[in-house]
Amino acid sequence: MSILKRFTLLQDLYLSLHLAFWPTFWQIWSTPSLLLRPREVSRIFMSHAWTTLGPGIDGNNVELKTSLIAQNAYGIVLDLGAGEAHRSRNHTTCSSHIKGHGHTAKYLDTTRVTKYVALEPNILMHDEIRRAAETAGFNESSGTLLLLSCGAEDTTSILTSLGGYQPVDTIVSVLTLCSVPEPEETIKSLATEVLKPGGQMLFFEHVRNPFAYVAWWQSFWSPIWALAFDGCVLDRPTHVWIQQVGGWASEELTGVENEDKEHLFWHRVGKFVKAT
């Protein structure tokens, strides 16, 4: 593993700091109590960085997301991180976990999707997520859009917001499960309680690299990365945890074509269908 690969995250961090440091600093200056809420500072930082980086990043994975989401999502769709991140395997100058603004919505077919439930704890992104969803044909006035500020781990609030026990047909997770609290328990709860029998879980996540020496560097960088980017860690075997839930009628698990096997952001793409 080359030195460049080991330290490639420094380039991402530098660019993000260049874009977001001063706007974040001035918000802290005007509201000093933010210093007592480091997670909120991290979210503010991400929101500012995305303002510049966001418009061009979604295009890096259009083909993959079209194949995964547009061709499969149906019914009530729960988007676990409506402000999702994107990183192309050929794109190394933009932060891989700067949250987006509702890009998943544009991949949804309004003739197949009856409701878009957008989950995003970072309320600083809600206005843009709402605008993106409306552009894609989903809005709150018609009942086709539900925007929630709870996290993926809060399955009770998700189900309550849907009007009681109303499990969803499709769960979409795009570079989101890397930052949820208690990920194994959260994944299990989502699969067993929130996803209806016969429903599907579609995911595109960066995960723990299978090579131990690469995984070591993922673990090395994770505390710094998590501090800057709202809790995102690099070394979670998310795809393994999803498989271990069990109860799947079918499992489709692939990688990203031509992705460097030693990449610190090593991805897995999956379509898991729950048994009826």
XYZ file of N, CA, C and O in Angstrom, residues 6-168:
652
model
N -2.233 5.773 1.774
C -2.401 5.839 3.217
C -2.843 7.225 3.683
O -3.585 7.359 4.660
N -2.367 8.256 2.975
C -2.609 9.631 3.435
C -3.509 10.430 2.495
O -3.566 11.653 2.592
N -4.237 9.741 1.616
C -5.086 10.451 0.667
C -6.172 11.275 1.355
O -6.633 12.275 0.821
N -6.571 10.867 2.565
C -7.607 11.606 3.281
C -7.178 13.012 3.647
O -8.019 13.898 3.844
N -5.859 13.243 3.756
C -5.382 14.580 4.084
C -5.791 15.581 3.021
O -6.091 16.746 3.320
N -5.787 15.151 1.780
C -6.211 16.028 0.689
C -7.682 16.390 0.833
O -8.075 17.547 0.655
N -8.494 15.382 1.176
C -9.920 15.627 1.390
C -10.148 16.580 2.559
O -10.958 17.504 2.489
N -9.431 16.342 3.650
C -9.582 17.186 4.827
C -9.151 18.621 4.555
O -9.801 19.577 4.995
N -8.056 18.763 3.822
C -7.567 20.106 3.511
C -8.593 20.888 2.702
O -8.881 22.057 3.002
N -9.145 20.249 1.663
C -10.116 20.943 0.828
C -11.355 21.331 1.624
O -11.868 22.448 1.502
N -11.830 20.422 2.446
C -13.016 20.703 3.252
C -12.757 21.814 4.266
O -13.603 22.690 4.478
N -11.576 21.798 4.884
C -11.225 22.867 5.822
C -11.140 24.204 5.110
O -11.585 25.235 5.634
N -10.577 24.187 3.913
C -10.454 25.414 3.130
C -11.826 26.030 2.853
O -11.996 27.255 2.891
N -12.801 25.173 2.604
C -14.143 25.652 2.252
C -14.999 25.996 3.472
O -15.786 26.938 3.429
N -14.844 25.241 4.552
C -15.820 25.332 5.636
C -15.301 25.914 6.943
O -16.110 26.232 7.821
N -13.979 26.066 7.091
C -13.461 26.480 8.387
C -13.984 27.850 8.810
O -14.537 28.011 9.903
N -13.806 28.864 7.951
C -14.181 30.215 8.370
C -15.685 30.404 8.550
O -16.115 31.014 9.539
N -16.530 29.890 7.647
C -17.973 30.003 7.914
C -18.368 29.340 9.236
O -19.206 29.873 9.974
N -17.750 28.187 9.529
C -18.048 27.503 10.783
C -17.522 28.319 11.969
O -18.206 28.459 13.000
N -16.319 28.872 11.814
C -15.725 29.681 12.883
C -16.620 30.862 13.240
O -16.849 31.141 14.429
N -17.142 31.554 12.218
C -17.958 32.729 12.492
C -19.296 32.359 13.128
O -19.852 33.130 13.921
N -19.827 31.173 12.826
C -21.047 30.743 13.506
C -20.767 30.452 14.978
O -21.586 30.761 15.850
N -19.601 29.862 15.246
C -19.235 29.611 16.635
C -18.992 30.926 17.361
O -19.366 31.105 18.520
N -18.380 31.869 16.662
C -18.113 33.190 17.245
C -19.416 33.885 17.648
O -19.503 34.490 18.720
N -20.432 33.758 16.798
C -21.712 34.403 17.089
C -22.548 33.623 18.094
O -23.403 34.194 18.777
N -22.270 32.310 18.207
C -23.000 31.464 19.165
C -21.986 30.597 19.920
O -21.803 29.415 19.599
N -21.305 31.146 20.903
C -20.243 30.411 21.613
C -20.709 29.107 22.249
O -19.905 28.190 22.442
N -21.997 29.012 22.578
C -22.491 27.785 23.214
C -22.339 26.568 22.310
O -22.428 25.424 22.783
N -22.092 26.784 21.008
C -21.861 25.668 20.096
C -20.641 24.848 20.502
O -20.550 23.662 20.184
N -19.713 25.484 21.207
C -18.521 24.776 21.661
C -18.868 23.633 22.612
O -18.086 22.688 22.775
N -20.031 23.707 23.212
C -20.486 22.652 24.106
C -21.229 21.559 23.347
O -21.630 20.554 23.947
N -21.421 21.757 22.045
C -22.151 20.797 21.225
C -21.304 20.427 20.003
O -21.586 20.855 18.884
N -20.259 19.635 20.189
C -19.331 19.323 19.089
C -19.996 18.634 17.905
O -19.580 18.840 16.761
N -21.020 17.808 18.155
C -21.697 17.139 17.036
C -22.386 18.170 16.151
O -22.398 18.054 14.929
N -22.940 19.206 16.780
C -23.601 20.258 16.010
C -22.584 21.050 15.194
O -22.843 21.433 14.052
N -21.406 21.292 15.774
C -20.341 21.979 15.037
C -19.943 21.160 13.813
O -19.743 21.701 12.719
N -19.849 19.850 13.988
C -19.499 18.975 12.876
C -20.535 19.071 11.762
O -20.205 19.109 10.570
N -21.799 19.127 12.139
C -22.862 19.230 11.134
C -22.831 20.569 10.426
O -23.085 20.650 9.214
N -22.536 21.630 11.153
C -22.414 22.950 10.536
C -21.263 22.950 9.536
O -21.387 23.455 8.409
N -20.153 22.367 9.952
C -18.976 22.270 9.083
C -19.331 21.545 7.788
O -19.014 21.997 6.688
N -19.999 20.412 7.905
C -20.379 19.637 6.730
C -21.301 20.419 5.810
O -21.178 20.376 4.585
N -22.246 21.110 6.402
C -23.211 21.867 5.610
C -22.526 22.950 4.783
O -22.840 23.157 3.609
N -21.555 23.635 5.388
C -20.827 24.679 4.655
C -19.953 24.088 3.548
O -19.883 24.642 2.443
N -19.296 22.989 3.831
C -18.448 22.366 2.819
C -19.266 21.927 1.620
O -18.856 22.072 0.467
N -20.453 21.403 1.900
C -21.301 20.901 0.815
C -21.771 21.998 -0.125
O -22.020 21.765 -1.308
N -21.928 23.211 0.379
C -22.413 24.305 -0.447
C -21.611 24.429 -1.734
O -22.151 24.702 -2.810
N -20.306 24.205 -1.641
C -19.450 24.302 -2.820
C -19.263 22.961 -3.512
O -19.310 22.864 -4.739
N -19.077 21.911 -2.724
C -18.735 20.612 -3.304
C -19.932 19.832 -3.825
O -19.799 19.017 -4.740
N -21.087 20.067 -3.240
C -22.242 19.239 -3.525
C -22.691 19.126 -4.963
O -22.919 18.021 -5.463
N -22.843 20.242 -5.683
C -23.428 20.161 -7.019
C -22.727 19.209 -7.974
O -23.367 18.606 -8.824
N -21.412 19.043 -7.831
C -20.724 18.183 -8.784
C -20.511 16.759 -8.333
O -20.163 15.895 -9.142
N -20.738 16.477 -7.029
C -20.372 15.177 -6.498
C -21.373 14.088 -6.853
O -21.001 12.947 -7.117
N -22.656 14.412 -6.878
C -23.662 13.389 -7.150
C -23.434 12.708 -8.490
O -23.707 11.519 -8.645
N -22.912 13.442 -9.458
C -22.719 12.885 -10.786
C -21.716 11.757 -10.858
O -21.686 11.009 -11.842
N -20.915 11.587 -9.820
C -19.880 10.560 -9.851
C -20.424 9.140 -9.841
O -19.739 8.211 -10.264
N -21.636 8.959 -9.322
C -22.186 7.610 -9.206
C -23.582 7.485 -9.810
O -24.391 6.680 -9.360
N -23.856 8.256 -10.832
C -25.184 8.260 -11.444
C -25.564 6.878 -11.957
O -26.668 6.376 -11.697
N -24.674 6.245 -12.692
C -24.992 4.944 -13.283
C -25.263 3.899 -12.204
O -26.226 3.132 -12.291
N -24.430 3.891 -11.175
C -24.601 2.925 -10.094
C -25.917 3.160 -9.366
O -26.670 2.219 -9.096
N -26.214 4.403 -9.043
C -27.427 4.705 -8.287
C -28.681 4.493 -9.120
O -29.725 4.106 -8.598
N -28.578 4.729 -10.412
C -29.717 4.463 -11.281
C -30.035 2.973 -11.286
O -31.199 2.561 -11.177
N -28.992 2.156 -11.403
C -29.173 0.709 -11.406
C -29.703 0.204 -10.070
O -30.584 -0.663 -10.017
N -29.185 0.749 -8.986
C -29.563 0.286 -7.658
C -30.919 0.809 -7.219
O -31.769 0.040 -6.740
N -31.143 2.118 -7.356
C -32.327 2.759 -6.789
C -33.461 2.901 -7.796
O -34.579 2.440 -7.558
N -33.180 3.535 -8.921
C -34.243 3.821 -9.891
C -34.921 2.549 -10.385
O -36.139 2.523 -10.607
N -34.151 1.497 -10.553
C -34.706 0.267 -11.114
C -35.338 -0.648 -10.074
O -35.996 -1.629 -10.433
N -35.177 -0.324 -8.781
C -35.676 -1.239 -7.745
C -36.645 -0.618 -6.749
O -37.557 -1.307 -6.280
N -36.458 0.629 -6.385
C -37.261 1.230 -5.321
C -38.737 1.304 -5.694
O -39.089 1.646 -6.822
N -39.605 0.963 -4.716
C -41.048 1.035 -4.972
C -41.780 1.243 -3.643
O -41.226 1.065 -2.564
N -43.072 1.610 -3.743
C -43.925 1.763 -2.572
C -43.468 2.885 -1.658
O -43.051 3.954 -2.109
N -43.554 2.651 -0.361
C -43.055 3.617 0.623
C -41.558 3.423 0.741
O -41.090 2.341 1.102
N -40.799 4.464 0.436
C -39.340 4.389 0.424
C -38.778 5.194 1.589
O -39.060 6.386 1.730
N -38.002 4.542 2.430
C -37.323 5.204 3.545
C -35.874 5.427 3.161
O -35.115 4.475 2.967
N -35.487 6.679 3.047
C -34.108 7.063 2.725
C -33.404 7.383 4.037
O -33.683 8.400 4.670
N -32.492 6.516 4.464
C -31.892 6.645 5.792
C -31.055 7.901 5.961
O -30.911 8.406 7.064
N -30.465 8.388 4.885
C -29.665 9.608 4.969
C -29.959 10.481 3.772
O -29.232 10.465 2.776
N -31.048 11.215 3.835
C -31.468 12.006 2.673
C -30.397 13.007 2.281
O -30.318 13.441 1.136
N -29.552 13.394 3.247
C -28.386 14.198 2.916
C -27.191 13.281 2.781
O -26.297 13.292 3.592
N -27.235 12.423 1.748
C -26.205 11.389 1.669
C -24.931 11.899 1.056
O -24.855 12.969 0.489
N -23.890 11.108 1.161
C -22.578 11.449 0.640
C -22.320 10.738 -0.672
O -22.987 9.792 -1.023
N -21.326 11.178 -1.374
C -20.943 10.539 -2.633
C -19.438 10.642 -2.809
O -18.842 11.660 -2.540
N -18.850 9.581 -3.300
C -17.448 9.650 -3.687
C -17.217 8.704 -4.845
O -17.458 7.509 -4.734
N -16.751 9.201 -5.925
C -16.441 8.346 -7.061
C -15.125 7.628 -6.823
O -14.219 8.143 -6.193
N -15.008 6.406 -7.360
C -13.750 5.678 -7.222
C -12.620 6.405 -7.932
O -11.449 6.156 -7.679
N -12.931 7.309 -8.857
C -11.907 8.051 -9.580
C -11.780 9.486 -9.081
O -11.070 10.289 -9.668
N -12.499 9.789 -8.010
C -12.536 11.168 -7.539
C -11.899 11.233 -6.169
O -12.440 10.729 -5.202
N -10.748 11.845 -6.047
C -10.019 11.850 -4.779
C -9.792 13.245 -4.217
O -9.034 13.428 -3.286
N -10.485 14.240 -4.745
C -10.241 15.594 -4.258
C -11.411 16.162 -3.490
O -11.330 17.268 -2.987
N -12.491 15.411 -3.378
C -13.632 15.885 -2.624
C -13.882 14.962 -1.449
O -13.688 13.764 -1.539
N -14.327 15.527 -0.350
C -14.610 14.718 0.817
C -15.670 13.687 0.506
O -16.677 13.976 -0.107
N -15.442 12.478 0.977
C -16.366 11.400 0.658
C -17.564 11.355 1.584
O -18.501 10.623 1.327
N -17.544 12.105 2.666
C -18.716 12.011 3.527
C -19.287 13.377 3.887
O -19.739 13.617 4.993
N -19.281 14.262 2.930
C -20.000 15.518 3.090
C -21.437 15.261 2.673
O -21.703 14.737 1.607
N -22.340 15.598 3.511
C -23.724 15.248 3.253
C -24.278 15.996 2.051
O -23.931 17.131 1.784
N -25.200 15.332 1.393
C -25.835 15.913 0.221
C -27.150 16.557 0.579
O -27.513 16.697 1.721
N -27.899 16.918 -0.420
C -29.175 17.568 -0.202
C -30.251 16.873 -1.015
O -30.700 17.374 -2.034
N -30.661 15.690 -0.597
C -31.794 15.020 -1.202
C -31.570 14.447 -2.574
O -32.513 14.310 -3.349
N -30.353 14.064 -2.901
C -30.090 13.551 -4.238
C -30.787 12.231 -4.524
O -31.061 11.907 -5.672
N -31.096 11.450 -3.504
C -31.771 10.173 -3.736
C -33.114 10.371 -4.415
O -33.522 9.556 -5.253
N -33.805 11.435 -4.074
C -35.153 11.662 -4.597
C -35.197 11.655 -6.120
O -36.152 11.153 -6.721
N -34.178 12.176 -6.757
C -34.217 12.271 -8.217
C -34.062 10.926 -8.904
O -34.290 10.809 -10.100
N -33.678 9.895 -8.132
C -33.566 8.553 -8.697
C -34.838 7.732 -8.497
O -34.894 6.571 -8.897
N -35.842 8.309 -7.872
C -37.082 7.594 -7.592
C -38.099 7.806 -8.707
O -38.291 8.925 -9.176
N -38.758 6.742 -9.094
C -39.784 6.771 -10.135
C -41.133 7.048 -9.475
O -41.634 6.228 -8.695
N -41.725 8.198 -9.765
C -42.982 8.585 -9.117
C -44.138 7.663 -9.489
O -45.176 7.680 -8.819
N -44.011 6.873 -10.542
C -45.063 5.918 -10.898
C -44.962 4.641 -10.072
O -45.905 3.840 -10.038
N -43.834 4.444 -9.392
C -43.615 3.242 -8.581
C -43.522 3.544 -7.085
O -43.804 2.685 -6.260
N -43.115 4.761 -6.759
C -42.922 5.161 -5.364
C -44.114 5.996 -4.910
O -44.415 7.036 -5.503
N -44.785 5.551 -3.854
C -45.978 6.249 -3.376
C -45.660 7.305 -2.320
O -46.399 8.283 -2.169
N -44.576 7.113 -1.581
C -44.174 8.093 -0.570
C -42.672 8.037 -0.381
O -42.090 6.948 -0.299
N -42.056 9.214 -0.298
C -40.623 9.332 -0.043
C -40.444 9.826 1.384
O -40.807 10.962 1.719
N -39.896 8.976 2.248
C -39.646 9.325 3.641
C -38.160 9.637 3.769
O -37.317 8.735 3.694
N -37.854 10.908 3.942
C -36.472 11.377 3.951
C -36.009 11.589 5.386
O -36.546 12.433 6.106
N -35.021 10.825 5.778
C -34.486 10.887 7.137
C -33.185 11.684 7.114
O -32.258 11.336 6.388
N -33.109 12.757 7.908
C -31.871 13.527 7.982
C -31.805 14.281 9.309
O -32.505 15.281 9.509
N -30.979 13.809 10.256
C -30.857 14.471 11.559
C -30.310 15.892 11.472
O -30.583 16.706 12.357
N -29.542 16.187 10.445
C -28.962 17.518 10.294
C -30.007 18.450 9.696
O -30.195 18.523 8.485
N -30.707 19.193 10.554
C -31.804 20.032 10.087
C -31.324 21.187 9.210
O -32.133 21.811 8.515
N -30.026 21.473 9.224
C -29.501 22.522 8.360
C -29.663 22.150 6.890
O -29.574 23.019 6.011
N -29.902 20.907 6.604
C -30.045 20.449 5.227
C -31.493 20.276 4.794
O -31.760 19.995 3.629
N -32.431 20.468 5.690
C -33.824 20.156 5.382
C -34.413 20.994 4.254
O -35.167 20.482 3.423
N -34.121 22.270 4.225
C -34.698 23.126 3.182
C -34.278 22.665 1.793
O -35.099 22.601 0.864
N -32.987 22.322 1.652
C -32.505 21.867 0.348
C -33.045 20.483 -0.005
O -33.346 20.200 -1.163
N -33.162 19.619 0.985
C -33.740 18.292 0.755
C -35.185 18.438 0.289
O -35.623 17.753 -0.645
N -35.919 19.318 0.933
C -37.319 19.545 0.560
C -37.424 20.053 -0.873
O -38.266 19.597 -1.656
N -36.557 20.988 -1.232
C -36.588 21.526 -2.606
C -36.244 20.445 -3.633
O -36.869 20.354 -4.696
N -35.245 19.625 -3.310
C -34.854 18.562 -4.229
C -35.979 17.543 -4.394
O -36.234 17.054 -5.501
N -36.648 17.215 -3.295
C -37.753 16.254 -3.356
C -38.915 16.803 -4.176
O -39.528 16.077 -4.973
N -39.208 18.071 -3.986
C -40.293 18.683 -4.748
C -39.981 18.715 -6.238
O -40.855 18.490 -7.078
N -38.731 18.973 -6.565
C -38.313 18.942 -7.972
C -38.506 17.550 -8.572
O -38.849 17.401 -9.744
N -38.307 16.525 -7.739
C -38.448 15.147 -8.197
C -39.895 14.674 -8.210
O -40.181 13.566 -8.666
N -40.807 15.510 -7.702
C -42.228 15.161 -7.747
C -42.829 14.721 -6.427
O -43.950 14.196 -6.401
N -42.123 14.948 -5.312
C -42.621 14.561 -3.987
C -42.784 15.809 -3.127
O -41.869 16.624 -3.050
N -43.929 15.964 -2.479
C -44.136 17.142 -1.640
C -45.024 16.807 -0.449
O -45.786 15.837 -0.463
N -44.893 17.627 0.570
C -45.613 17.382 1.811
C -47.106 17.635 1.676
O -47.922 16.966 2.314
N -47.490 18.580 0.855
C -48.909 18.914 0.721
C -49.723 17.758 0.150
O -50.892 17.577 0.491
N -49.111 16.955 -0.709
C -49.818 15.820 -1.306
C -49.656 14.539 -0.499
O -50.256 13.504 -0.813
N -48.806 14.600 0.539
C -48.568 13.424 1.360
C -47.556 12.457 0.784
O -47.369 11.356 1.315
N -46.875 12.860 -0.289
C -45.885 11.969 -0.912
C -44.478 12.190 -0.364
O -43.559 11.466 -0.717
N -44.314 13.202 0.499
C -43.027 13.480 1.129
C -43.199 13.587 2.627
O -44.090 14.280 3.116
N -42.335 12.898 3.350
C -42.277 13.005 4.805
C -40.820 13.214 5.179
O -39.980 12.353 4.926
N -40.516 14.365 5.746
C -39.149 14.729 6.109
C -38.995 14.639 7.618
O -39.677 15.347 8.366
N -38.103 13.758 8.066
C -37.924 13.501 9.492
C -36.525 13.894 9.947
O -35.552 13.704 9.224
N -36.430 14.397 11.185
C -35.141 14.815 11.727
C -34.559 13.800 12.701
O -33.504 14.042 13.292
N -35.201 12.657 12.873
C -34.656 11.641 13.762
C -33.597 10.829 13.030
O -33.479 10.887 11.803
N -32.829 10.059 13.787
C -31.809 9.226 13.185
C -32.347 7.856 12.812
O -33.442 7.463 13.226
N -31.590 7.110 12.033
C -32.007 5.782 11.598
C -32.193 4.836 12.776
O -32.946 3.867 12.688
N -31.506 5.118 13.886
C -31.610 4.261 15.062
C -32.935 4.421 15.805
O -33.319 3.564 16.605
N -33.652 5.516 15.524
C -34.907 5.798 16.233
C -36.077 5.189 15.467
O -36.918 5.893 14.892
N -36.151 3.859 15.469
C -37.180 3.174 14.678
C -38.590 3.462 15.203
O -39.552 3.464 14.429
N -38.712 3.706 16.496
C -40.032 4.019 17.059
C -40.586 5.300 16.462
O -41.753 5.361 16.051
N -39.741 6.344 16.387
C -40.192 7.617 15.813
C -40.514 7.469 14.329
O -41.454 8.090 13.824
N -39.738 6.665 13.628
C -39.983 6.461 12.195
C -41.358 5.847 11.991
O -42.169 6.337 11.196
N -41.648 4.763 12.704
C -42.928 4.085 12.546
C -44.090 4.954 13.027
O -45.152 4.977 12.402
N -43.891 5.688 14.118
C -44.931 6.576 14.619
C -45.256 7.669 13.609
O -46.425 8.008 13.380
N -44.226 8.209 12.987
C -44.422 9.271 11.988
C -45.165 8.767 10.761
O -45.818 9.541 10.056
N -45.083 7.462 10.518
C -45.802 6.867 9.384
C -47.241 6.514 9.741
O -47.965 5.951 8.926
N -47.636 6.834 10.971
C -49.022 6.602 11.358
C -49.242 5.292 12.071
O -50.247 4.607 11.823
N -48.314 4.930 12.934
C -48.439 3.667 13.642
C -47.589 2.603 12.984
O -46.602 2.898 12.322
N -48.001 1.362 13.153
C -47.208 0.270 12.575
C -47.485 0.177 11.081
O -48.417 -0.485 10.630
N -46.670 0.861 10.321
C -46.783 0.857 8.858
C -45.386 0.666 8.277
O -44.721 1.626 7.914
N -44.918 -0.559 8.205
C -43.572 -0.805 7.697
C -43.443 -0.376 6.238
O -44.436 -0.267 5.516
N -42.218 -0.154 5.824
C -41.967 0.390 4.489
C -41.617 -0.721 3.504
O -41.240 -1.829 3.873
